């Protein structure tokens, strides 16, 4: 009986500690979501280039819909056409092993199986120095660029490049915000109107996913503590 009480107290302590940590992390995530919603909801909705440029110069949060245009287009010999950005991911085929369990003669056995897989070796970016949106020129570092998968290029059967591109004249909505230190951050929402971009900021999926996985983790840990304590103490 005393041992059962000890186990119950141990599990309760774990639930209280982890529950408190989960509540704290959840509050941080929720605050971040609310802050983002406030930024989008209260930003200046610029309808002209003059309004957009003036807001940025005054370090005011501003949102506008237009086309993102690269001032210098880039190409690659393995791709047709010109793009605002090209990202090349390089992969190498390598030999790996894994343990496979199978049944033979009513008995469970294991064997080592050899297979091939692609290992990511690094990526390369090809892009110009600046982009224009709503009459304002951004450097490459200042712009959030959404790329899309283009093609795979097999070199020799053991090496492969995968190409991702950003199209020029990409329509969408850009949110430009400034932190307390005046540092600028941009978020580009491809093929979205201003209203759709604002609605997308009201997204609690991250918080919901965190709560679900944290709760599962707490339950599994409590089960493990109870299981281990039972076999160690009894």
PDB file of C-alpha atoms in Angstrom:
ATOM      1  CA  UNK A   1       0.000   0.000   0.000  1.00  0.00           C
ATOM      2  CA  UNK A   2       2.796   2.405   0.939  1.00  0.00           C
ATOM      3  CA  UNK A   3       4.575   1.606  -2.305  1.00  0.00           C
ATOM      4  CA  UNK A   4       1.437   2.332  -4.313  1.00  0.00           C
ATOM      5  CA  UNK A   5       1.195   5.721  -2.605  1.00  0.00           C
ATOM      6  CA  UNK A   6       4.818   6.478  -3.542  1.00  0.00           C
ATOM      7  CA  UNK A   7       4.129   5.622  -7.174  1.00  0.00           C
ATOM      8  CA  UNK A   8       1.003   7.781  -7.199  1.00  0.00           C
ATOM      9  CA  UNK A   9       2.923  10.723  -5.683  1.00  0.00           C
ATOM     10  CA  UNK A  10       5.722  10.333  -8.246  1.00  0.00           C
ATOM     11  CA  UNK A  11       3.266  10.362 -11.138  1.00  0.00           C
ATOM     12  CA  UNK A  12       1.369  13.308  -9.676  1.00  0.00           C
ATOM     13  CA  UNK A  13       4.589  15.287  -9.275  1.00  0.00           C
ATOM     14  CA  UNK A  14       5.527  14.562 -12.903  1.00  0.00           C
ATOM     15  CA  UNK A  15       2.081  15.663 -14.099  1.00  0.00           C
ATOM     16  CA  UNK A  16       2.277  18.915 -12.105  1.00  0.00           C
ATOM     17  CA  UNK A  17       5.792  19.791 -13.316  1.00  0.00           C
ATOM     18  CA  UNK A  18       5.214  18.871 -16.942  1.00  0.00           C
ATOM     19  CA  UNK A  19       1.737  20.382 -16.884  1.00  0.00           C
ATOM     20  CA  UNK A  20       3.196  23.665 -15.629  1.00  0.00           C
ATOM     21  CA  UNK A  21       5.895  23.638 -18.288  1.00  0.00           C
ATOM     22  CA  UNK A  22       3.310  22.817 -20.952  1.00  0.00           C
ATOM     23  CA  UNK A  23       1.094  25.683 -19.816  1.00  0.00           C
ATOM     24  CA  UNK A  24       4.077  28.074 -19.927  1.00  0.00           C
ATOM     25  CA  UNK A  25       5.178  26.987 -23.409  1.00  0.00           C
ATOM     26  CA  UNK A  26       1.573  27.052 -24.623  1.00  0.00           C
ATOM     27  CA  UNK A  27       1.184  30.614 -23.313  1.00  0.00           C
ATOM     28  CA  UNK A  28       4.320  31.677 -25.190  1.00  0.00           C
ATOM     29  CA  UNK A  29       3.033  30.140 -28.425  1.00  0.00           C
ATOM     30  CA  UNK A  30      -0.414  31.686 -27.969  1.00  0.00           C
ATOM     31  CA  UNK A  31       1.105  35.117 -27.259  1.00  0.00           C
ATOM     32  CA  UNK A  32       3.210  34.867 -30.410  1.00  0.00           C
ATOM     33  CA  UNK A  33       0.104  33.986 -32.452  1.00  0.00           C
ATOM     34  CA  UNK A  34      -1.856  36.890 -30.942  1.00  0.00           C
ATOM     35  CA  UNK A  35       1.031  39.298 -31.589  1.00  0.00           C
ATOM     36  CA  UNK A  36       1.131  38.238 -35.239  1.00  0.00           C
ATOM     37  CA  UNK A  37      -2.629  38.653 -35.554  1.00  0.00           C
ATOM     38  CA  UNK A  38      -2.372  42.173 -34.099  1.00  0.00           C
ATOM     39  CA  UNK A  39       0.429  43.091 -36.508  1.00  0.00           C
ATOM     40  CA  UNK A  40      -1.595  41.971 -39.539  1.00  0.00           C
ATOM     41  CA  UNK A  41      -4.898  43.407 -38.341  1.00  0.00           C
ATOM     42  CA  UNK A  42      -3.467  46.841 -37.478  1.00  0.00           C
ATOM     43  CA  UNK A  43      -1.065  47.225 -40.407  1.00  0.00           C
ATOM     44  CA  UNK A  44      -1.587  49.983 -42.954  1.00  0.00           C
ATOM     45  CA  UNK A  45      -3.302  48.548 -46.038  1.00  0.00           C
ATOM     46  CA  UNK A  46      -1.484  50.354 -48.832  1.00  0.00           C
ATOM     47  CA  UNK A  47      -3.346  50.795 -52.106  1.00  0.00           C
ATOM     48  CA  UNK A  48      -0.695  52.852 -53.904  1.00  0.00           C
ATOM     49  CA  UNK A  49       3.075  52.651 -54.278  1.00  0.00           C
ATOM     50  CA  UNK A  50       3.438  55.985 -52.499  1.00  0.00           C
ATOM     51  CA  UNK A  51       1.568  54.732 -49.426  1.00  0.00           C
ATOM     52  CA  UNK A  52       3.625  51.532 -49.322  1.00  0.00           C
ATOM     53  CA  UNK A  53       7.015  53.238 -49.695  1.00  0.00           C
ATOM     54  CA  UNK A  54       6.143  55.990 -47.207  1.00  0.00           C
ATOM     55  CA  UNK A  55       5.070  53.446 -44.560  1.00  0.00           C
ATOM     56  CA  UNK A  56       8.362  51.565 -44.899  1.00  0.00           C
ATOM     57  CA  UNK A  57      10.404  54.749 -44.750  1.00  0.00           C
ATOM     58  CA  UNK A  58       8.543  55.679 -41.554  1.00  0.00           C
ATOM     59  CA  UNK A  59       9.052  52.143 -40.185  1.00  0.00           C
ATOM     60  CA  UNK A  60       5.323  51.475 -39.989  1.00  0.00           C
ATOM     61  CA  UNK A  61       3.788  48.032 -40.441  1.00  0.00           C
ATOM     62  CA  UNK A  62       2.228  47.835 -43.892  1.00  0.00           C
ATOM     63  CA  UNK A  63       0.534  45.230 -46.073  1.00  0.00           C
ATOM     64  CA  UNK A  64      -0.109  45.387 -49.807  1.00  0.00           C
ATOM     65  CA  UNK A  65      -0.940  43.229 -52.825  1.00  0.00           C
ATOM     66  CA  UNK A  66       1.177  43.379 -55.975  1.00  0.00           C
ATOM     67  CA  UNK A  67       3.722  41.355 -57.969  1.00  0.00           C
ATOM     68  CA  UNK A  68       7.180  40.472 -56.679  1.00  0.00           C
ATOM     69  CA  UNK A  69       9.643  41.279 -59.472  1.00  0.00           C
ATOM     70  CA  UNK A  70      13.319  40.319 -59.640  1.00  0.00           C
ATOM     71  CA  UNK A  71      15.513  43.160 -60.852  1.00  0.00           C
ATOM     72  CA  UNK A  72      18.067  40.612 -62.121  1.00  0.00           C
ATOM     73  CA  UNK A  73      16.867  37.301 -63.587  1.00  0.00           C
ATOM     74  CA  UNK A  74      18.956  34.115 -63.353  1.00  0.00           C
ATOM     75  CA  UNK A  75      19.267  30.999 -65.515  1.00  0.00           C
ATOM     76  CA  UNK A  76      20.816  27.528 -65.405  1.00  0.00           C
ATOM     77  CA  UNK A  77      21.961  25.238 -68.203  1.00  0.00           C
ATOM     78  CA  UNK A  78      19.686  22.420 -67.026  1.00  0.00           C
ATOM     79  CA  UNK A  79      16.564  24.614 -66.925  1.00  0.00           C
ATOM     80  CA  UNK A  80      14.580  26.413 -69.576  1.00  0.00           C
ATOM     81  CA  UNK A  81      13.636  30.027 -68.969  1.00  0.00           C
ATOM     82  CA  UNK A  82      14.611  32.775 -66.540  1.00  0.00           C
ATOM     83  CA  UNK A  83      13.735  32.930 -62.866  1.00  0.00           C
ATOM     84  CA  UNK A  84      13.934  35.200 -59.855  1.00  0.00           C
ATOM     85  CA  UNK A  85      15.778  32.493 -57.899  1.00  0.00           C
ATOM     86  CA  UNK A  86      17.066  28.960 -58.461  1.00  0.00           C
ATOM     87  CA  UNK A  87      17.856  26.584 -55.575  1.00  0.00           C
ATOM     88  CA  UNK A  88      19.791  23.421 -56.369  1.00  0.00           C
ATOM     89  CA  UNK A  89      19.820  20.595 -53.816  1.00  0.00           C
ATOM     90  CA  UNK A  90      22.518  17.970 -54.375  1.00  0.00           C
ATOM     91  CA  UNK A  91      22.054  14.304 -53.395  1.00  0.00           C
ATOM     92  CA  UNK A  92      24.311  11.243 -53.504  1.00  0.00           C
ATOM     93  CA  UNK A  93      23.138   7.633 -53.607  1.00  0.00           C
ATOM     94  CA  UNK A  94      24.687   5.626 -50.773  1.00  0.00           C
ATOM     95  CA  UNK A  95      24.480   2.048 -49.546  1.00  0.00           C
ATOM     96  CA  UNK A  96      22.731   1.501 -46.202  1.00  0.00           C
ATOM     97  CA  UNK A  97      21.732  -1.490 -44.110  1.00  0.00           C
ATOM     98  CA  UNK A  98      18.716  -2.289 -41.965  1.00  0.00           C
ATOM     99  CA  UNK A  99      17.566  -5.169 -39.788  1.00  0.00           C
ATOM    100  CA  UNK A 100      14.472  -6.928 -41.163  1.00  0.00           C
ATOM    101  CA  UNK A 101      12.324  -9.291 -39.073  1.00  0.00           C
ATOM    102  CA  UNK A 102      10.642 -12.233 -40.823  1.00  0.00           C
ATOM    103  CA  UNK A 103       8.984 -15.512 -39.938  1.00  0.00           C
ATOM    104  CA  UNK A 104      10.344 -18.878 -41.076  1.00  0.00           C
ATOM    105  CA  UNK A 105       9.127 -22.262 -39.919  1.00  0.00           C
ATOM    106  CA  UNK A 106       6.924 -20.589 -37.330  1.00  0.00           C
ATOM    107  CA  UNK A 107       9.910 -18.819 -35.784  1.00  0.00           C
ATOM    108  CA  UNK A 108      10.771 -15.141 -35.867  1.00  0.00           C
ATOM    109  CA  UNK A 109      14.169 -14.410 -37.384  1.00  0.00           C
ATOM    110  CA  UNK A 110      16.152 -11.349 -38.463  1.00  0.00           C
ATOM    111  CA  UNK A 111      18.445 -10.624 -41.362  1.00  0.00           C
ATOM    112  CA  UNK A 112      20.526  -7.678 -42.547  1.00  0.00           C
ATOM    113  CA  UNK A 113      19.174  -6.074 -45.715  1.00  0.00           C
ATOM    114  CA  UNK A 114      21.195  -3.794 -48.007  1.00  0.00           C
ATOM    115  CA  UNK A 115      19.425  -0.947 -49.789  1.00  0.00           C
ATOM    116  CA  UNK A 116      20.161   2.362 -51.523  1.00  0.00           C
ATOM    117  CA  UNK A 117      19.071   5.788 -50.364  1.00  0.00           C
ATOM    118  CA  UNK A 118      19.731   9.416 -51.307  1.00  0.00           C
ATOM    119  CA  UNK A 119      21.775  11.518 -48.855  1.00  0.00           C
ATOM    120  CA  UNK A 120      21.404  15.287 -48.934  1.00  0.00           C
ATOM    121  CA  UNK A 121      24.860  16.814 -49.511  1.00  0.00           C
ATOM    122  CA  UNK A 122      24.040  20.535 -49.597  1.00  0.00           C
ATOM    123  CA  UNK A 123      22.371  23.194 -51.689  1.00  0.00           C
ATOM    124  CA  UNK A 124      23.303  26.155 -53.868  1.00  0.00           C
ATOM    125  CA  UNK A 125      21.371  29.361 -54.472  1.00  0.00           C
ATOM    126  CA  UNK A 126      21.441  31.412 -57.663  1.00  0.00           C
ATOM    127  CA  UNK A 127      19.722  34.787 -57.421  1.00  0.00           C
ATOM    128  CA  UNK A 128      19.998  38.474 -58.140  1.00  0.00           C
ATOM    129  CA  UNK A 129      20.749  41.154 -55.573  1.00  0.00           C
ATOM    130  CA  UNK A 130      17.397  42.940 -55.384  1.00  0.00           C
ATOM    131  CA  UNK A 131      13.637  42.612 -55.843  1.00  0.00           C
ATOM    132  CA  UNK A 132      10.898  45.175 -56.385  1.00  0.00           C
ATOM    133  CA  UNK A 133       7.440  45.177 -54.880  1.00  0.00           C
ATOM    134  CA  UNK A 134       4.927  48.012 -54.925  1.00  0.00           C
ATOM    135  CA  UNK A 135       7.575  50.565 -55.933  1.00  0.00           C
ATOM    136  CA  UNK A 136      10.053  49.631 -53.174  1.00  0.00           C
ATOM    137  CA  UNK A 137      13.378  47.869 -53.759  1.00  0.00           C
ATOM    138  CA  UNK A 138      14.285  45.085 -51.330  1.00  0.00           C
ATOM    139  CA  UNK A 139      17.625  43.338 -51.094  1.00  0.00           C
ATOM    140  CA  UNK A 140      17.640  39.550 -51.446  1.00  0.00           C
ATOM    141  CA  UNK A 141      18.199  39.176 -47.688  1.00  0.00           C
ATOM    142  CA  UNK A 142      15.096  41.242 -46.905  1.00  0.00           C
ATOM    143  CA  UNK A 143      12.611  39.201 -48.937  1.00  0.00           C
ATOM    144  CA  UNK A 144      10.842  35.987 -47.965  1.00  0.00           C
ATOM    145  CA  UNK A 145      10.762  33.992 -51.229  1.00  0.00           C
ATOM    146  CA  UNK A 146       8.376  31.029 -51.801  1.00  0.00           C
ATOM    147  CA  UNK A 147       9.989  28.506 -54.165  1.00  0.00           C
ATOM    148  CA  UNK A 148       8.432  25.543 -55.990  1.00  0.00           C
ATOM    149  CA  UNK A 149       9.756  22.188 -57.152  1.00  0.00           C
ATOM    150  CA  UNK A 150      10.870  22.211 -60.789  1.00  0.00           C
ATOM    151  CA  UNK A 151      12.681  19.004 -61.796  1.00  0.00           C
ATOM    152  CA  UNK A 152      15.243  16.322 -60.957  1.00  0.00           C
ATOM    153  CA  UNK A 153      18.437  15.968 -62.959  1.00  0.00           C
ATOM    154  CA  UNK A 154      20.159  12.588 -62.733  1.00  0.00           C
ATOM    155  CA  UNK A 155      23.888  12.926 -63.387  1.00  0.00           C
ATOM    156  CA  UNK A 156      25.287   9.409 -63.382  1.00  0.00           C
ATOM    157  CA  UNK A 157      22.910   7.206 -61.420  1.00  0.00           C
ATOM    158  CA  UNK A 158      24.678   7.948 -58.136  1.00  0.00           C
ATOM    159  CA  UNK A 159      24.362  11.748 -58.031  1.00  0.00           C
ATOM    160  CA  UNK A 160      21.253  13.841 -58.496  1.00  0.00           C
ATOM    161  CA  UNK A 161      20.334  17.513 -58.421  1.00  0.00           C
ATOM    162  CA  UNK A 162      16.828  18.705 -57.562  1.00  0.00           C
ATOM    163  CA  UNK A 163      15.884  22.167 -58.798  1.00  0.00           C
ATOM    164  CA  UNK A 164      13.516  24.597 -57.078  1.00  0.00           C
ATOM    165  CA  UNK A 165      12.644  27.973 -58.572  1.00  0.00           C
ATOM    166  CA  UNK A 166      10.955  31.256 -57.759  1.00  0.00           C
ATOM    167  CA  UNK A 167       9.060  32.596 -60.750  1.00  0.00           C
ATOM    168  CA  UNK A 168       9.403  36.219 -61.724  1.00  0.00           C
ATOM    169  CA  UNK A 169       6.342  38.475 -61.458  1.00  0.00           C
ATOM    170  CA  UNK A 170       4.856  36.320 -58.675  1.00  0.00           C
ATOM    171  CA  UNK A 171       1.519  37.758 -57.565  1.00  0.00           C
ATOM    172  CA  UNK A 172       0.678  37.884 -53.882  1.00  0.00           C
ATOM    173  CA  UNK A 173       0.508  39.931 -50.700  1.00  0.00           C
ATOM    174  CA  UNK A 174       3.514  41.151 -48.735  1.00  0.00           C
ATOM    175  CA  UNK A 175       3.468  42.001 -45.056  1.00  0.00           C
ATOM    176  CA  UNK A 176       6.271  44.320 -43.934  1.00  0.00           C
ATOM    177  CA  UNK A 177       6.659  44.706 -40.177  1.00  0.00           C
ATOM    178  CA  UNK A 178       9.161  46.330 -37.824  1.00  0.00           C
ATOM    179  CA  UNK A 179      10.211  45.222 -34.343  1.00  0.00           C
ATOM    180  CA  UNK A 180      10.962  47.509 -31.410  1.00  0.00           C
ATOM    181  CA  UNK A 181      14.522  48.013 -32.685  1.00  0.00           C
ATOM    182  CA  UNK A 182      13.333  49.055 -36.130  1.00  0.00           C
ATOM    183  CA  UNK A 183      14.454  45.796 -37.784  1.00  0.00           C
ATOM    184  CA  UNK A 184      12.378  44.951 -40.840  1.00  0.00           C
ATOM    185  CA  UNK A 185      10.772  41.572 -41.521  1.00  0.00           C
ATOM    186  CA  UNK A 186       8.832  40.577 -44.623  1.00  0.00           C
ATOM    187  CA  UNK A 187       6.376  37.758 -45.265  1.00  0.00           C
ATOM    188  CA  UNK A 188       5.186  37.068 -48.806  1.00  0.00           C
ATOM    189  CA  UNK A 189       1.906  35.191 -49.303  1.00  0.00           C
ATOM    190  CA  UNK A 190       1.860  33.834 -52.842  1.00  0.00           C
ATOM    191  CA  UNK A 191      -1.420  34.164 -54.772  1.00  0.00           C
ATOM    192  CA  UNK A 192      -3.251  35.623 -51.756  1.00  0.00           C
ATOM    193  CA  UNK A 193      -5.277  38.802 -51.433  1.00  0.00           C
ATOM    194  CA  UNK A 194      -4.789  41.132 -48.462  1.00  0.00           C
ATOM    195  CA  UNK A 195      -7.890  39.705 -46.809  1.00  0.00           C
ATOM    196  CA  UNK A 196      -6.671  36.126 -47.284  1.00  0.00           C
ATOM    197  CA  UNK A 197      -3.224  36.979 -45.878  1.00  0.00           C
ATOM    198  CA  UNK A 198      -4.778  38.588 -42.796  1.00  0.00           C
ATOM    199  CA  UNK A 199      -7.016  35.542 -42.297  1.00  0.00           C
ATOM    200  CA  UNK A 200      -3.997  33.226 -42.571  1.00  0.00           C
ATOM    201  CA  UNK A 201      -2.385  34.978 -39.598  1.00  0.00           C
ATOM    202  CA  UNK A 202      -5.329  33.829 -37.444  1.00  0.00           C
ATOM    203  CA  UNK A 203      -4.033  30.269 -37.347  1.00  0.00           C
ATOM    204  CA  UNK A 204      -3.886  28.284 -34.109  1.00  0.00           C
ATOM    205  CA  UNK A 205      -2.768  25.015 -35.707  1.00  0.00           C
ATOM    206  CA  UNK A 206       0.694  25.285 -34.126  1.00  0.00           C
ATOM    207  CA  UNK A 207      -0.787  25.658 -30.649  1.00  0.00           C
ATOM    208  CA  UNK A 208      -3.223  22.769 -31.163  1.00  0.00           C
ATOM    209  CA  UNK A 209      -0.456  20.471 -32.428  1.00  0.00           C
ATOM    210  CA  UNK A 210       1.743  21.422 -29.455  1.00  0.00           C
ATOM    211  CA  UNK A 211      -1.048  20.679 -26.935  1.00  0.00           C
ATOM    212  CA  UNK A 212      -1.790  17.287 -28.520  1.00  0.00           C
ATOM    213  CA  UNK A 213       1.826  16.105 -28.663  1.00  0.00           C
ATOM    214  CA  UNK A 214       2.696  17.504 -25.226  1.00  0.00           C
ATOM    215  CA  UNK A 215      -0.314  15.728 -23.697  1.00  0.00           C
ATOM    216  CA  UNK A 216       0.651  12.452 -25.373  1.00  0.00           C
ATOM    217  CA  UNK A 217       4.223  12.881 -24.141  1.00  0.00           C
ATOM    218  CA  UNK A 218       3.070  13.497 -20.559  1.00  0.00           C
ATOM    219  CA  UNK A 219       0.799  10.431 -20.613  1.00  0.00           C
ATOM    220  CA  UNK A 220       3.566   8.205 -22.008  1.00  0.00           C
ATOM    221  CA  UNK A 221       6.052   9.483 -19.426  1.00  0.00           C
ATOM    222  CA  UNK A 222       3.601   8.858 -16.576  1.00  0.00           C
ATOM    223  CA  UNK A 223       2.953   5.339 -17.877  1.00  0.00           C
ATOM    224  CA  UNK A 224       6.706   4.683 -18.087  1.00  0.00           C
ATOM    225  CA  UNK A 225       7.309   6.014 -14.568  1.00  0.00           C
ATOM    226  CA  UNK A 226       4.533   3.861 -13.161  1.00  0.00           C
ATOM    227  CA  UNK A 227       5.710   0.780 -15.057  1.00  0.00           C
ATOM    228  CA  UNK A 228       9.360   1.245 -14.063  1.00  0.00           C
ATOM    229  CA  UNK A 229       8.514   2.015 -10.429  1.00  0.00           C
ATOM    230  CA  UNK A 230       6.293  -1.040 -10.157  1.00  0.00           C
ATOM    231  CA  UNK A 231       8.974  -3.451 -11.402  1.00  0.00           C
ATOM    232  CA  UNK A 232      11.796  -1.754  -9.476  1.00  0.00           C
ATOM    233  CA  UNK A 233       9.960  -1.614  -6.148  1.00  0.00           C
ATOM    234  CA  UNK A 234       7.855  -4.769  -6.172  1.00  0.00           C
TER     235      UNK A 234
END
